[in-house]
Amino acid sequence: MSATDDFEEFARARISQLYRTAWLLTGDRHHAEDLVQETLAKMVAAWQRIENPVAYARTAMVRTFVSQRRRKSWSERPTGELPEVAERSGDPELRLALQSALGELEPLDRAVLVLRFFEDRSVEQVAFDLGKKTSAITTRTARALERLRAVLGEGADQLIAL
């Protein structure tokens, strides 16, 4: 099997997980698609040197997300007209409340919470992915959860437990 075939197999197997993480980070379908595309582009360029593709993808995605949000040019806004979309299972009000609350957080706080609680990563894994110390991740997690609870109000514990 060639390196190209290996990469394509990896991309096909992980595309749903990458998209889900990207959507949780960005809160927008189009930005999530762009983030996944940028992540895969970085991976294909370095594919021969990548030892752990899953960890590399996660790290590349989060660092790209945080880097994008730091730029002053990050100002795309959705239009007022929404395209038709298929009905999704689950509670849409709950999803929108969580998306809105995550959007209130700083990009790094949002990344920490998404990786810790939605991707079910350990503190050590998140610290490695973000290039931070574990103590910094622990502190940032606690503070980000505090901010999230403040934004969500009474429904916080129900949403955070999901």
CSV table of C-alpha atoms in Angstrom, one decimal:
chain,number,residue,atom,x,y,z
A,1,MET,CA,0.0,0.0,0.0
A,2,SER,CA,1.4,3.4,-0.9
A,3,ALA,CA,1.7,6.4,1.3
A,4,THR,CA,-1.1,8.1,-0.6
A,5,ASP,CA,-3.4,5.1,0.0
A,6,ASP,CA,-2.5,5.1,3.7
A,7,PHE,CA,-3.4,8.8,4.0
A,8,GLU,CA,-6.7,8.3,2.1
A,9,GLU,CA,-7.6,5.4,4.3
A,10,PHE,CA,-6.8,7.4,7.5
A,11,ALA,CA,-8.8,10.4,6.2
A,12,ARG,CA,-11.9,8.3,5.3
A,13,ALA,CA,-11.8,6.6,8.6
A,14,ARG,CA,-11.5,9.8,10.7
A,15,ILE,CA,-13.3,12.4,8.7
A,16,SER,CA,-16.5,12.2,10.9
A,17,GLN,CA,-14.6,12.5,14.2
A,18,LEU,CA,-12.5,15.4,12.8
A,19,TYR,CA,-15.6,17.2,11.6
A,20,ARG,CA,-17.3,16.8,14.9
A,21,THR,CA,-14.4,18.2,16.8
A,22,ALA,CA,-14.0,21.1,14.3
A,23,TRP,CA,-17.7,21.9,14.6
A,24,LEU,CA,-17.5,22.0,18.4
A,25,LEU,CA,-14.5,24.3,18.1
A,26,THR,CA,-15.9,26.7,15.6
A,27,GLY,CA,-19.6,26.4,16.2
A,28,ASP,CA,-20.2,26.8,12.4
A,29,ARG,CA,-20.6,24.1,9.7
A,30,HIS,CA,-18.6,26.0,7.1
A,31,HIS,CA,-15.8,27.0,9.4
A,32,ALA,CA,-15.6,23.4,10.6
A,33,GLU,CA,-15.3,22.1,7.1
A,34,ASP,CA,-12.5,24.6,6.4
A,35,LEU,CA,-10.7,23.6,9.6
A,36,VAL,CA,-10.9,19.9,8.7
A,37,GLN,CA,-9.6,20.7,5.2
A,38,GLU,CA,-6.7,22.7,6.5
A,39,THR,CA,-5.9,20.0,9.0
A,40,LEU,CA,-5.8,17.3,6.3
A,41,ALA,CA,-3.8,19.5,4.1
A,42,LYS,CA,-1.1,19.9,6.8
A,43,MET,CA,-1.2,16.2,7.4
A,44,VAL,CA,-0.8,15.2,3.7
A,45,ALA,CA,2.3,17.5,3.5
A,46,ALA,CA,3.9,15.8,6.5
A,47,TRP,CA,2.4,12.3,6.1
A,48,GLN,CA,5.8,10.5,5.7
A,49,ARG,CA,7.0,11.9,9.0
A,50,ILE,CA,3.9,11.4,11.1
A,51,GLU,CA,4.2,8.6,13.6
A,52,ASN,CA,0.8,9.0,15.3
A,53,PRO,CA,-1.8,10.3,12.8
A,54,VAL,CA,-4.6,10.7,15.3
A,55,ALA,CA,-2.6,12.8,17.7
A,56,TYR,CA,-1.1,14.8,14.9
A,57,ALA,CA,-4.5,15.5,13.5
A,58,ARG,CA,-5.9,16.6,16.8
A,59,THR,CA,-2.9,18.8,17.5
A,60,ALA,CA,-2.9,20.4,14.1
A,61,MET,CA,-6.6,21.1,14.2
A,62,VAL,CA,-6.5,22.8,17.6
A,63,ARG,CA,-3.4,24.8,16.9
A,64,THR,CA,-4.9,25.9,13.6
A,65,PHE,CA,-8.1,26.9,15.3
A,66,VAL,CA,-6.4,28.9,18.0
A,67,SER,CA,-4.1,30.5,15.5
A,68,GLN,CA,-7.0,31.5,13.2
A,69,ARG,CA,-8.9,33.1,16.1
A,70,ARG,CA,-5.9,35.2,17.1
A,71,ARG,CA,-5.7,36.9,13.6
A,72,LYS,CA,-7.4,40.2,13.3
A,73,SER,CA,-8.7,39.2,9.9
A,74,TRP,CA,-10.9,36.6,11.5
A,75,SER,CA,-14.2,38.4,10.8
A,76,GLU,CA,-16.3,36.1,8.6
A,77,ARG,CA,-19.9,36.2,9.7
A,78,PRO,CA,-22.8,34.1,8.5
A,79,THR,CA,-25.5,35.5,6.4
A,80,GLY,CA,-29.0,36.2,7.6
A,81,GLU,CA,-30.5,33.5,5.3
A,82,LEU,CA,-30.1,29.9,6.4
A,83,PRO,CA,-30.0,27.1,3.8
A,84,GLU,CA,-32.3,24.2,4.1
A,85,VAL,CA,-30.8,21.5,6.2
A,86,ALA,CA,-31.9,17.9,7.0
A,87,GLU,CA,-33.5,17.4,10.4
A,88,ARG,CA,-31.1,16.2,13.0
A,89,SER,CA,-31.7,13.9,15.9
A,90,GLY,CA,-31.3,15.2,19.4
A,91,ASP,CA,-32.4,18.3,21.2
A,92,PRO,CA,-31.7,21.3,18.9
A,93,GLU,CA,-32.3,23.8,21.7
A,94,LEU,CA,-29.8,22.0,23.8
A,95,ARG,CA,-27.3,22.0,21.0
A,96,LEU,CA,-27.8,25.7,20.3
A,97,ALA,CA,-27.4,26.6,23.9
A,98,LEU,CA,-24.2,24.7,24.2
A,99,GLN,CA,-22.9,26.1,20.9
A,100,SER,CA,-23.7,29.7,22.0
A,101,ALA,CA,-22.1,29.2,25.4
A,102,LEU,CA,-18.9,27.7,23.9
A,103,GLY,CA,-18.8,30.7,21.6
A,104,GLU,CA,-18.6,33.0,24.6
A,105,LEU,CA,-15.3,31.5,25.6
A,106,GLU,CA,-11.8,32.4,24.5
A,107,PRO,CA,-10.6,30.1,21.7
A,108,LEU,CA,-8.0,28.3,24.0
A,109,ASP,CA,-10.7,27.7,26.7
A,110,ARG,CA,-13.1,26.4,24.1
A,111,ALA,CA,-10.4,24.1,22.7
A,112,VAL,CA,-9.6,22.7,26.2
A,113,LEU,CA,-13.2,22.0,27.0
A,114,VAL,CA,-13.9,20.4,23.6
A,115,LEU,CA,-10.8,18.1,23.9
A,116,ARG,CA,-11.4,17.3,27.6
A,117,PHE,CA,-15.1,16.6,27.6
A,118,PHE,CA,-16.3,16.0,24.1
A,119,GLU,CA,-13.2,14.2,22.8
A,120,ASP,CA,-12.7,12.5,26.2
A,121,ARG,CA,-9.0,13.3,26.3
A,122,SER,CA,-6.9,13.2,29.5
A,123,VAL,CA,-5.4,16.3,30.9
A,124,GLU,CA,-2.0,15.0,29.8
A,125,GLN,CA,-3.2,14.5,26.2
A,126,VAL,CA,-4.7,17.9,26.0
A,127,ALA,CA,-1.5,19.5,27.5
A,128,PHE,CA,0.5,17.7,24.8
A,129,ASP,CA,-1.8,18.7,22.0
A,130,LEU,CA,-1.8,22.3,23.0
A,131,GLY,CA,1.9,22.5,24.0
A,132,LYS,CA,1.0,23.5,27.6
A,133,LYS,CA,1.8,22.1,31.0
A,134,THR,CA,-0.7,19.8,32.7
A,135,SER,CA,-1.2,22.3,35.5
A,136,ALA,CA,-2.1,25.0,33.1
A,137,ILE,CA,-4.7,22.7,31.5
A,138,THR,CA,-6.2,21.8,34.8
A,139,THR,CA,-6.4,25.5,35.8
A,140,ARG,CA,-7.8,26.5,32.4
A,141,THR,CA,-10.4,23.7,32.5
A,142,ALA,CA,-11.7,24.8,35.9
A,143,ARG,CA,-11.9,28.4,34.9
A,144,ALA,CA,-13.5,27.7,31.5
A,145,LEU,CA,-16.1,25.5,33.2
A,146,GLU,CA,-16.8,28.3,35.6
A,147,ARG,CA,-17.3,30.7,32.7
A,148,LEU,CA,-19.4,28.2,30.9
A,149,ARG,CA,-21.7,27.8,34.0
A,150,ALA,CA,-22.0,31.5,34.3
A,151,VAL,CA,-23.1,31.8,30.6
A,152,LEU,CA,-25.5,28.8,30.8
A,153,GLY,CA,-27.1,29.6,34.1
A,154,GLU,CA,-29.3,27.0,35.7
A,155,GLY,CA,-29.1,24.6,32.8
A,156,ALA,CA,-25.3,24.3,33.0
A,157,ASP,CA,-25.0,21.0,34.8
A,158,GLN,CA,-27.4,19.3,32.4
A,159,LEU,CA,-25.4,20.5,29.4
A,160,ILE,CA,-22.0,20.0,30.8
A,161,ALA,CA,-22.8,16.4,31.8
A,162,LEU,CA,-23.6,15.5,28.1
